[in-house]
Amino acid sequence: MTTALPSHTTPEVRSLLAGTLPHELSHGLGGPYHVLFPGRFDANAAAFRAVFTEAGVDGRVYFAKKANKAAVYAERAAVAGLGVDVASQGELREALAAGVRGEDLVVTGPAKGDDLLRVAVLQGALIAVDGLDELDRLLTLATELDRTPRVLLRRLPPEQPHSRFGLDEDEVRRALRRCADGRVDMEGFSFHLSGYDTRQRADLAAELLSLCADARTLGLRADRISIGGGFAVDYVDAEDWRRFEESRRPEHFHAGKSFGGFYPYHSPVAGADALRTILAATPAGESTDLAGLLRAAGVALLVEPGRALLDQAGFTVFRVRGVKERDGYAILTVDGSSLSLSEQWFDSEFLPDPVLVPAGSGPVADAGPYPACVGAATCLESDLLTWRKIPFPVRPAVGDLLVYLNTAGYQMDSNESPFHELPLPPKVVVEPSVPAGASPSASSSSSAFRWRLDRRPV
Ligand SMILES: Cc1ncc(COP(=O)(O)O)c(C=O)c1O
């Protein structure tokens, strides 16, 4: 049987799951839903900022909005004075509507449309230029609008030469000449690396610093670099992850399914600690750590974390609608689809075990482990939320809830679809009823939290 992969969680989540609210919301909303914890987002952002202060580095945190479409995180970013990384006109519109100032936006993504570029220029947003043709369109727009766009030049990572993003060495040289000749405020360079390697990030950051020095010889400003996102999230314990990896076999999954790979659900260095590690690393060929190099060069460091700012900032709830017995395990069917738990783009699945929240409070019948996979309420053979036969502690029953923890980073909505005319799961913002610092006298488990919809129904 497959090993358990319990998700890291928080006292707030444990307390919420021990009360009646999850079942009340499932009943009231009539289907699956996502819970959002804005307080956790604030704390994660504060941890990133503290690393910059600690290291004495001029740094700026931009929330990568693509990681979650909820309004509340962009609102929290605006209130906290964070920047926001937007990669589409919709994201830009939402960020502005949430109160983020244009100058606090960085616009990323490839081959941005003219509509997006126009608004970005008019709003004074920083634009990470991904290609020479995009730079040319931006220079034309600058003339038409009589404005000076703020740009970063995005570098194609030499260690990831097959990336479809960024400018190679020769293109960077040509872009710099065009910037020097055109109407543009060239503020520096950027990259975003796949994976979570802190060493690669420190090395490439140092390379961008020398590009800044080159750019300055052309009279360009070049006083900031962005190292993008890719700060890992630690979902499960090291030992559980090791055991899972070592014992993994196709028969641990429904229909003997095998996958291309999995997200590294355990990361020894994650979130703000990863930024601390990057700043403390001495890049290849240098004798000073990255923090020291940035200070010496008078260059600010921008980061664009998405997933890491959302660590423990939400979870996703499905209700069990059916339980079918198979050869030694069960197939649960829940009231939603796997598109609300998005790993399919990566030929993979979200591995941390969902928590079973039973409907009744009566005695538990068959004590576990009770293996079960989790299917969706659609007609697709391949629509499973979890192919893995999860070792549940008790036999799941119709009406129980399955709570997938820590899903705010990318899992909730990046693949969501109203296929089958299933409504998209609503997002519910949950906060403590008693604000931090106030008297906790009224905090019984049912009244400890208050909730609202992330967006009012239209
Ligand atoms: C340019 C850029 N910045 C930031 C991010 C956010 O990455 P993560 O959520 O891994 O921090 C991405 C993700 O694709 C990206 O493409």
Coordinates of N, CA and C in Angstrom, one line a residue, residues 228-445:
G228 N 12.7 36.9 -10.7 CA 11.4 36.2 -10.9 C 10.9 35.5 -9.7
G229 N 10.2 34.4 -9.9 CA 9.7 33.6 -8.8 C 10.4 32.3 -8.7
G230 N 9.7 31.2 -8.2 CA 10.4 29.9 -8.1 C 11.0 29.8 -6.7
F231 N 10.3 30.3 -5.7 CA 10.7 30.0 -4.3 C 9.8 28.8 -3.8
A232 N 10.5 27.7 -3.5 CA 9.7 26.4 -3.3 C 8.8 26.5 -2.2
V233 N 7.8 25.7 -2.2 CA 6.9 25.5 -1.0 C 7.1 24.1 -0.5
D234 N 7.2 24.0 0.8 CA 7.4 22.7 1.5 C 6.0 22.2 1.9
Y235 N 5.5 21.2 1.3 CA 4.2 20.7 1.5 C 4.2 19.6 2.5
V236 N 5.2 18.7 2.5 CA 5.2 17.5 3.4 C 6.5 17.3 4.0
D237 N 6.5 16.5 5.1 CA 7.7 16.1 5.8 C 8.7 15.4 5.0
A238 N 10.0 15.7 5.4 CA 11.1 15.0 4.6 C 11.0 13.5 4.7
E239 N 10.7 12.9 5.8 CA 10.7 11.5 6.0 C 9.6 10.9 5.2
D240 N 8.4 11.5 5.3 CA 7.3 11.0 4.5 C 7.5 11.0 3.0
W241 N 8.2 12.1 2.6 CA 8.5 12.2 1.1 C 9.5 11.2 0.7
R242 N 10.5 11.0 1.5 CA 11.5 10.0 1.2 C 10.9 8.6 1.1
R243 N 10.0 8.3 2.0 CA 9.4 7.0 2.0 C 8.5 6.8 0.8
F244 N 7.8 7.9 0.4 CA 6.9 7.8 -0.7 C 7.7 7.6 -2.0
E245 N 8.8 8.4 -2.2 CA 9.6 8.3 -3.4 C 10.3 6.9 -3.5
E246 N 10.7 6.3 -2.3 CA 11.4 5.0 -2.4 C 10.4 3.9 -2.6
S247 N 9.2 4.0 -2.2 CA 8.3 2.9 -2.3 C 7.3 3.0 -3.4
R248 N 7.4 4.1 -4.2 CA 6.3 4.3 -5.2 C 6.3 3.3 -6.3
R249 N 5.1 2.7 -6.5 CA 4.9 1.7 -7.6 C 3.6 2.0 -8.3
P250 N 3.5 1.6 -9.6 CA 2.2 1.8 -10.3 C 1.0 1.3 -9.6
E251 N 1.2 0.1 -8.9 CA 0.0 -0.5 -8.2 C -0.5 0.4 -7.0
H252 N 0.2 1.4 -6.7 CA -0.3 2.3 -5.6 C -1.2 3.3 -6.2
F253 N -1.4 3.3 -7.5 CA -2.3 4.2 -8.1 C -3.5 3.5 -8.8
H254 N -4.6 4.1 -8.9 CA -5.8 3.5 -9.6 C -5.3 3.2 -11.0
A255 N -5.7 2.0 -11.5 CA -5.5 1.6 -12.9 C -4.0 1.5 -13.2
G256 N -3.2 1.4 -12.2 CA -1.7 1.3 -12.4 C -1.1 2.5 -13.1
K257 N -1.8 3.6 -12.9 CA -1.3 4.8 -13.6 C 0.1 5.2 -13.1
S258 N 0.9 5.7 -14.1 CA 2.2 6.3 -13.8 C 2.2 7.7 -14.3
F259 N 3.1 8.5 -13.7 CA 3.1 9.9 -14.1 C 4.6 10.3 -14.5
G260 N 4.6 11.4 -15.3 CA 5.9 11.9 -15.8 C 6.8 12.3 -14.6
G261 N 6.2 12.8 -13.6 CA 7.0 13.3 -12.4 C 6.1 14.0 -11.5
F262 N 6.6 14.4 -10.4 CA 5.9 15.2 -9.4 C 6.6 16.4 -8.9
Y263 N 5.8 17.4 -8.5 CA 6.4 18.6 -7.8 C 7.2 18.1 -6.7
P264 N 8.3 18.7 -6.3 CA 9.1 18.3 -5.2 C 8.4 18.7 -3.9
Y265 N 7.5 17.8 -3.4 CA 6.6 18.3 -2.3 C 7.3 18.5 -1.0
H266 N 8.5 17.9 -0.9 CA 9.3 18.4 0.2 C 10.4 19.2 -0.2
S267 N 10.6 20.3 0.4 CA 11.8 21.2 0.0 C 12.5 21.6 1.3
P268 N 13.7 21.2 1.6 CA 14.4 21.6 2.8 C 14.5 23.1 2.9
V269 N 14.7 23.8 1.8 CA 14.8 25.3 1.8 C 13.6 25.8 1.0
A270 N 12.7 26.6 1.7 CA 11.5 27.0 1.0 C 11.2 28.5 1.3
G271 N 10.3 29.0 0.5 CA 9.8 30.4 0.8 C 10.8 31.4 1.0
A272 N 10.6 32.3 2.0 CA 11.6 33.3 2.3 C 13.0 32.8 2.6
D273 N 13.1 31.6 3.2 CA 14.4 31.0 3.4 C 15.2 30.8 2.1
A274 N 14.5 30.5 1.1 CA 15.1 30.4 -0.2 C 15.8 31.7 -0.7
L275 N 15.0 32.8 -0.4 CA 15.6 34.1 -0.8 C 16.8 34.4 0.1
R276 N 16.7 34.0 1.4 CA 17.9 34.2 2.3 C 19.1 33.4 1.8
T277 N 18.8 32.2 1.3 CA 19.9 31.4 0.8 C 20.5 32.0 -0.5
I278 N 19.7 32.5 -1.3 CA 20.2 33.1 -2.6 C 21.1 34.3 -2.3
L279 N 20.6 35.1 -1.4 CA 21.4 36.4 -1.0 C 22.7 36.0 -0.4
A280 N 22.7 34.9 0.4 CA 23.9 34.5 1.1 C 24.9 33.8 0.2
A281 N 24.5 33.3 -1.0 CA 25.3 32.5 -1.8 C 26.4 33.4 -2.5
T282 N 27.6 32.8 -2.7 CA 28.6 33.5 -3.4 C 28.5 33.0 -4.9
P283 N 28.1 33.8 -5.8 CA 28.0 33.3 -7.2 C 29.3 32.9 -7.8
A284 N 29.2 31.9 -8.7 CA 30.4 31.4 -9.4 C 31.3 32.5 -9.9
G285 N 32.6 32.4 -9.6 CA 33.5 33.4 -10.1 C 33.6 34.7 -9.3
E286 N 32.8 34.8 -8.2 CA 32.8 36.0 -7.4 C 33.5 35.6 -6.0
S287 N 33.8 36.7 -5.3 CA 34.4 36.4 -3.9 C 33.5 37.0 -2.8
T288 N 32.4 37.6 -3.2 CA 31.4 38.2 -2.3 C 30.1 37.5 -2.4
D289 N 29.3 37.5 -1.4 CA 27.9 37.0 -1.5 C 27.1 37.9 -2.4
L290 N 25.9 37.4 -2.8 CA 25.1 38.2 -3.7 C 24.6 39.5 -3.1
A291 N 24.3 39.4 -1.8 CA 23.8 40.6 -1.1 C 24.9 41.7 -1.2
G292 N 26.2 41.3 -1.0 CA 27.3 42.3 -1.0 C 27.4 42.8 -2.4
L293 N 27.3 41.9 -3.4 CA 27.4 42.4 -4.8 C 26.4 43.4 -5.2
L294 N 25.1 43.1 -4.7 CA 24.0 44.1 -5.0 C 24.3 45.4 -4.4
R295 N 24.7 45.4 -3.1 CA 25.0 46.7 -2.4 C 26.1 47.4 -3.1
A296 N 27.2 46.7 -3.5 CA 28.3 47.4 -4.1 C 28.0 48.0 -5.4
A297 N 27.0 47.3 -6.2 CA 26.7 47.8 -7.5 C 25.6 48.9 -7.4
G298 N 25.0 49.0 -6.2 CA 23.8 50.0 -6.1 C 22.7 49.5 -6.9
V299 N 22.4 48.2 -6.9 CA 21.3 47.6 -7.7 C 20.3 47.0 -6.7
A300 N 19.0 47.3 -7.0 CA 17.9 46.7 -6.2 C 17.6 45.4 -6.7
L301 N 17.1 44.5 -5.8 CA 16.7 43.1 -6.2 C 15.2 43.0 -6.1
L302 N 14.6 42.7 -7.2 CA 13.1 42.4 -7.3 C 12.9 40.9 -7.3
V303 N 11.8 40.5 -6.6 CA 11.4 39.1 -6.6 C 10.0 39.0 -6.9
E304 N 9.5 37.9 -7.6 CA 8.1 37.8 -8.0 C 7.6 36.4 -7.5
P305 N 7.5 36.2 -6.2 CA 7.0 34.9 -5.7 C 5.5 34.8 -6.0
G306 N 5.0 33.7 -6.4 CA 3.6 33.4 -6.5 C 3.2 32.4 -5.5
R307 N 3.6 31.1 -5.8 CA 3.3 30.0 -4.9 C 3.7 30.2 -3.4
A308 N 5.0 30.8 -3.3 CA 5.5 30.9 -1.9 C 4.7 31.9 -1.0
L309 N 4.2 33.0 -1.7 CA 3.4 33.9 -0.9 C 2.0 33.3 -0.5
L310 N 1.7 32.2 -1.2 CA 0.4 31.6 -0.9 C 0.5 30.3 0.0
D311 N 1.7 30.1 0.4 CA 1.9 28.9 1.3 C 1.0 28.9 2.5
Q312 N 0.2 27.9 2.6 CA -0.8 27.7 3.7 C -1.9 28.8 3.7
A313 N -2.0 29.5 2.6 CA -3.0 30.6 2.5 C -4.3 30.2 1.9
G314 N -4.6 28.9 1.9 CA -5.9 28.4 1.5 C -6.0 26.9 1.4
F315 N -7.2 26.4 1.3 CA -7.4 25.0 1.0 C -8.7 24.8 0.2
T316 N -8.9 23.5 -0.3 CA -10.0 23.3 -1.2 C -10.8 22.1 -0.6
V317 N -12.2 22.3 -0.7 CA -13.1 21.3 0.0 C -14.0 20.7 -1.1
F318 N -14.1 19.4 -1.1 CA -15.0 18.6 -1.9 C -15.8 17.7 -1.0
R319 N -17.0 17.4 -1.4 CA -17.9 16.5 -0.6 C -18.0 15.2 -1.3
V320 N -17.9 14.1 -0.5 CA -17.9 12.8 -1.1 C -19.4 12.5 -1.5
R321 N -19.6 12.1 -2.8 CA -20.9 11.8 -3.3 C -21.2 10.3 -3.5
G322 N -20.1 9.5 -3.6 CA -20.2 8.1 -3.8 C -19.0 7.4 -3.4
V323 N -19.2 6.1 -2.9 CA -18.1 5.3 -2.5 C -18.3 3.9 -3.2
K324 N -17.3 3.5 -4.0 CA -17.5 2.2 -4.7 C -16.3 1.3 -4.3
E325 N -16.6 0.1 -4.0 CA -15.5 -0.9 -3.6 C -14.9 -1.4 -4.9
R326 N -13.5 -1.6 -4.9 CA -12.8 -2.2 -5.9 C -11.9 -3.3 -5.3
D327 N -10.9 -3.8 -6.0 CA -10.1 -4.9 -5.5 C -9.2 -4.3 -4.4
G328 N -9.7 -4.3 -3.2 CA -8.9 -3.9 -2.0 C -8.8 -2.4 -1.8
Y329 N -9.5 -1.6 -2.6 CA -9.6 -0.2 -2.3 C -10.9 0.4 -2.8
A330 N -11.1 1.7 -2.5 CA -12.4 2.3 -2.9 C -12.1 3.4 -3.9
I331 N -13.2 3.6 -4.7 CA -13.2 4.8 -5.6 C -14.2 5.7 -5.0
L332 N -13.7 6.9 -4.5 CA -14.6 7.9 -4.1 C -14.9 8.8 -5.2
T333 N -16.2 9.3 -5.3 CA -16.5 10.3 -6.3 C -16.9 11.5 -5.5
V334 N -16.3 12.7 -5.9 CA -16.6 13.9 -5.2 C -17.4 14.9 -6.1
D335 N -17.9 16.0 -5.5 CA -18.8 16.8 -6.2 C -18.1 17.9 -7.0
G336 N -16.9 17.6 -7.6 CA -16.2 18.6 -8.4 C -15.4 17.9 -9.4
S337 N -14.4 18.6 -10.0 CA -13.6 18.0 -11.0 C -12.1 18.3 -10.7
S338 N -11.3 17.5 -11.4 CA -9.8 17.6 -11.1 C -9.3 18.9 -11.6
L339 N -10.1 19.6 -12.4 CA -9.6 20.9 -12.9 C -9.6 22.0 -11.8
S340 N -10.1 21.7 -10.7 CA -10.0 22.6 -9.5 C -8.8 22.2 -8.6
L341 N -8.0 21.4 -9.1 CA -6.8 20.9 -8.4 C -5.8 20.6 -9.5
S342 N -5.1 21.6 -9.9 CA -4.5 21.6 -11.2 C -3.0 21.1 -11.3
E343 N -2.9 19.9 -11.6 CA -1.5 19.5 -11.9 C -1.4 18.8 -13.3
Q344 N -2.6 18.8 -14.0 CA -2.6 18.1 -15.3 C -1.6 18.6 -16.3
W345 N -1.4 19.9 -16.3 CA -0.5 20.4 -17.3 C 0.9 19.8 -17.2
F346 N 1.2 19.3 -16.0 CA 2.5 18.7 -15.8 C 2.5 17.2 -15.8
D347 N 1.5 16.6 -16.4 CA 1.4 15.1 -16.4 C 1.6 14.6 -15.0
S348 N 0.9 15.2 -14.0 CA 1.1 14.9 -12.6 C -0.1 15.0 -11.8
E349 N 0.0 14.8 -10.5 CA -1.2 15.1 -9.6 C -0.7 15.7 -8.3
F350 N -1.7 16.3 -7.6 CA -1.4 17.0 -6.4 C -1.3 15.9 -5.3
L351 N -0.1 15.7 -4.7 CA 0.1 14.5 -3.9 C -0.3 14.5 -2.4
P352 N -0.2 15.7 -1.8 CA -0.5 15.6 -0.3 C -1.9 15.0 0.0
D353 N -1.9 14.2 1.0 CA -3.2 13.5 1.3 C -4.3 14.5 1.7
P354 N -5.5 14.4 1.1 CA -6.6 15.2 1.6 C -7.0 14.8 3.0
V355 N -7.5 15.7 3.8 CA -7.9 15.4 5.2 C -9.4 15.0 5.1
L356 N -9.7 13.9 5.7 CA -11.1 13.5 5.7 C -11.8 14.1 6.9
V357 N -12.9 14.8 6.6 CA -13.7 15.5 7.7 C -15.1 14.8 7.7
P358 N -15.3 13.8 8.6 CA -16.5 13.0 8.5 C -17.8 13.9 8.7
A359 N -18.9 13.4 8.1 CA -20.1 14.1 8.3 C -20.7 13.9 9.6
G360 N -20.7 12.7 10.1 CA -21.3 12.4 11.4 C -20.3 12.4 12.5
S361 N -20.8 12.5 13.7 CA -19.9 12.5 14.8 C -20.0 11.1 15.5
G362 N -20.8 10.2 14.9 CA -20.9 8.9 15.5 C -19.7 8.0 15.5
P363 N -19.7 6.8 16.0 CA -18.5 5.9 16.1 C -18.0 5.6 14.7
V364 N -16.8 5.5 14.5 CA -16.1 5.2 13.2 C -16.2 3.7 13.0
A365 N -16.8 3.3 11.8 CA -17.0 1.9 11.6 C -15.6 1.1 11.4
D366 N -15.2 1.1 10.1 CA -14.0 0.3 9.8 C -12.7 1.2 10.0
A367 N -12.0 0.9 11.1 CA -10.8 1.7 11.3 C -9.8 1.3 10.2
G368 N -9.0 2.3 9.8 CA -8.1 2.2 8.6 C -6.8 1.5 8.9
P369 N -5.8 1.5 8.0 CA -5.9 2.4 6.8 C -6.8 1.8 5.8
Y370 N -7.5 2.8 5.1 CA -8.5 2.4 4.2 C -8.2 3.1 2.9
P371 N -7.6 2.3 1.9 CA -7.1 3.0 0.7 C -8.2 3.4 -0.2
A372 N -8.1 4.6 -0.8 CA -9.1 5.0 -1.8 C -8.5 6.1 -2.7
C373 N -8.9 6.0 -4.0 CA -8.6 7.1 -4.9 C -9.8 8.0 -5.0
V374 N -9.6 9.1 -5.7 CA -10.7 10.2 -5.7 C -11.0 10.6 -7.1
G375 N -12.2 10.2 -7.5 CA -12.7 10.6 -8.9 C -13.6 11.8 -8.8
A376 N -13.8 12.4 -10.0 CA -14.5 13.6 -10.2 C -16.0 13.3 -10.6
A377 N -16.8 14.3 -10.5 CA -18.2 14.2 -10.9 C -18.4 14.4 -12.4
T378 N -17.5 13.9 -13.2 CA -17.7 14.1 -14.7 C -17.7 12.7 -15.3
C379 N -17.9 12.7 -16.6 CA -18.0 11.4 -17.4 C -16.6 11.0 -17.9
L380 N -15.6 11.7 -17.5 CA -14.3 11.4 -18.1 C -13.5 10.3 -17.3
E381 N -13.1 9.2 -18.0 CA -12.4 8.2 -17.3 C -11.2 8.7 -16.6
S382 N -10.5 9.7 -17.2 CA -9.3 10.2 -16.7 C -9.4 11.3 -15.7
D383 N -10.6 11.7 -15.3 CA -10.8 12.8 -14.4 C -10.8 12.4 -13.0
L384 N -9.6 12.2 -12.5 CA -9.4 11.8 -11.1 C -8.7 13.0 -10.4
L385 N -9.1 13.3 -9.2 CA -8.4 14.3 -8.4 C -7.1 13.7 -7.8
T386 N -7.3 12.4 -7.4 CA -6.2 11.7 -6.9 C -6.2 10.2 -7.4
W387 N -5.2 9.8 -8.2 CA -5.1 8.5 -8.7 C -4.5 7.6 -7.6
R388 N -3.7 8.2 -6.7 CA -3.1 7.5 -5.7 C -4.1 6.9 -4.7
K389 N -3.9 5.7 -4.2 CA -4.8 5.1 -3.3 C -4.4 5.6 -1.9
I390 N -5.0 6.7 -1.5 CA -4.7 7.3 -0.2 C -5.0 6.4 1.0
P391 N -4.1 6.2 1.9 CA -4.5 5.4 3.1 C -5.3 6.3 4.1
F392 N -6.6 6.3 3.9 CA -7.4 7.1 4.9 C -7.5 6.4 6.2
P393 N -7.5 7.2 7.3 CA -7.5 6.6 8.6 C -8.8 5.9 8.9
V394 N -9.9 6.2 8.3 CA -11.2 5.5 8.4 C -11.9 5.4 7.1
R395 N -12.9 4.6 7.0 CA -13.6 4.4 5.7 C -14.4 5.7 5.4
P396 N -14.0 6.3 4.3 CA -14.8 7.5 3.9 C -16.3 7.2 3.5
A397 N -17.2 8.1 3.8 CA -18.6 7.8 3.6 C -19.2 9.0 2.8
V398 N -20.3 8.7 2.2 CA -21.1 9.8 1.5 C -21.4 10.9 2.5
G399 N -21.1 12.1 2.1 CA -21.4 13.3 2.9 C -20.2 13.7 3.7
D400 N -19.1 12.9 3.7 CA -17.9 13.4 4.3 C -17.3 14.4 3.4
L401 N -16.4 15.2 4.0 CA -15.6 16.2 3.2 C -14.2 15.7 3.0
L402 N -13.7 16.0 1.8 CA -12.2 15.8 1.6 C -11.6 17.2 1.4
V403 N -10.7 17.5 2.3 CA -10.1 18.8 2.3 C -8.6 18.7 1.8
Y404 N -8.4 19.3 0.6 CA -7.0 19.3 0.1 C -6.4 20.6 0.6
L405 N -5.3 20.4 1.5 CA -4.7 21.5 2.1 C -3.7 22.2 1.2
N406 N -3.5 23.5 1.6 CA -2.4 24.2 0.9 C -2.5 24.3 -0.6
T407 N -3.7 24.6 -1.1 CA -3.9 24.6 -2.5 C -3.9 26.0 -3.1
A408 N -3.7 27.1 -2.3 CA -3.8 28.4 -2.9 C -2.9 28.7 -4.0
G409 N -1.7 28.1 -4.0 CA -0.7 28.4 -5.0 C -0.9 27.5 -6.2
Y410 N -1.6 28.0 -7.3 CA -1.8 27.4 -8.6 C -2.9 26.3 -8.6
Q411 N -3.1 25.6 -7.5 CA -4.1 24.5 -7.6 C -5.5 24.9 -7.8
M412 N -5.9 26.1 -7.3 CA -7.3 26.4 -7.3 C -7.9 26.7 -8.7
D413 N -7.2 27.5 -9.4 CA -8.0 28.1 -10.6 C -7.2 28.1 -11.9
S414 N -5.9 27.6 -11.9 CA -5.2 27.8 -13.2 C -5.8 26.9 -14.3
N415 N -6.4 25.8 -13.9 CA -7.0 24.9 -15.0 C -8.6 24.9 -14.8
E416 N -9.1 25.7 -14.0 CA -10.6 25.5 -13.7 C -11.4 25.7 -15.0
S417 N -12.5 24.9 -15.0 CA -13.3 24.8 -16.2 C -14.8 24.6 -15.8
P418 N -15.7 25.2 -16.5 CA -17.1 24.9 -16.2 C -17.7 23.7 -17.0
F419 N -16.8 22.8 -17.4 CA -17.2 21.6 -18.2 C -18.3 21.0 -17.5
H420 N -19.2 20.4 -18.3 CA -20.4 19.7 -17.7 C -21.4 20.7 -17.1
E421 N -21.1 22.0 -17.3 CA -21.9 23.0 -16.7 C -21.9 22.9 -15.1
L422 N -20.7 22.4 -14.7 CA -20.5 22.4 -13.3 C -20.1 23.8 -12.9
P423 N -20.6 24.5 -11.9 CA -20.2 25.8 -11.6 C -18.8 25.8 -11.0
L424 N -18.1 26.9 -11.3 CA -16.7 27.0 -10.7 C -16.8 27.1 -9.2
P425 N -15.9 26.4 -8.5 CA -16.0 26.5 -7.0 C -15.8 28.0 -6.6
P426 N -16.7 28.5 -5.7 CA -16.5 29.8 -5.2 C -15.3 29.9 -4.2
K427 N -14.9 31.1 -4.0 CA -13.8 31.3 -3.1 C -14.3 32.0 -1.8
V428 N -14.0 31.5 -0.7 CA -14.5 32.0 0.6 C -13.3 32.5 1.4
V429 N -13.4 33.8 1.8 CA -12.3 34.4 2.6 C -12.6 34.2 4.0
V430 N -11.7 33.5 4.7 CA -11.9 33.2 6.2 C -10.9 34.0 7.0
E431 N -11.4 34.7 8.0 CA -10.5 35.4 8.9 C -10.9 35.1 10.4
P432 N -10.0 35.4 11.3 CA -10.4 35.2 12.7 C -11.5 36.2 13.0
S433 N -12.5 35.8 13.8 CA -13.6 36.7 14.2 C -13.0 37.7 15.1
V434 N -12.0 37.3 16.0 CA -11.4 38.3 16.9 C -10.1 38.7 16.3
P435 N -10.0 40.0 15.9 CA -8.8 40.5 15.3 C -7.6 40.2 16.3
A436 N -6.4 40.0 15.7 CA -5.2 39.8 16.5 C -5.0 40.9 17.5
G437 N -4.8 40.5 18.7 CA -4.5 41.5 19.8 C -5.8 41.8 20.6
A438 N -7.0 41.5 20.0 CA -8.2 41.8 20.8 C -8.5 40.6 21.8
S439 N -9.4 40.8 22.7 CA -9.7 39.8 23.7 C -10.3 38.6 23.0
P440 N -9.7 37.4 23.3 CA -10.2 36.2 22.6 C -11.4 35.6 23.3
S441 N -12.1 36.3 24.2 CA -13.1 35.7 25.1 C -14.2 34.9 24.3
A442 N -14.6 35.4 23.1 CA -15.7 34.8 22.4 C -15.3 33.7 21.4
S443 N -14.0 33.2 21.6 CA -13.6 32.3 20.5 C -13.9 30.8 20.7
S444 N -15.1 30.4 20.7 CA -15.5 29.0 20.6 C -15.2 28.6 19.2
S445 N -15.1 27.2 18.9 CA -14.6 26.8 17.6 C -15.6 27.3 16.5

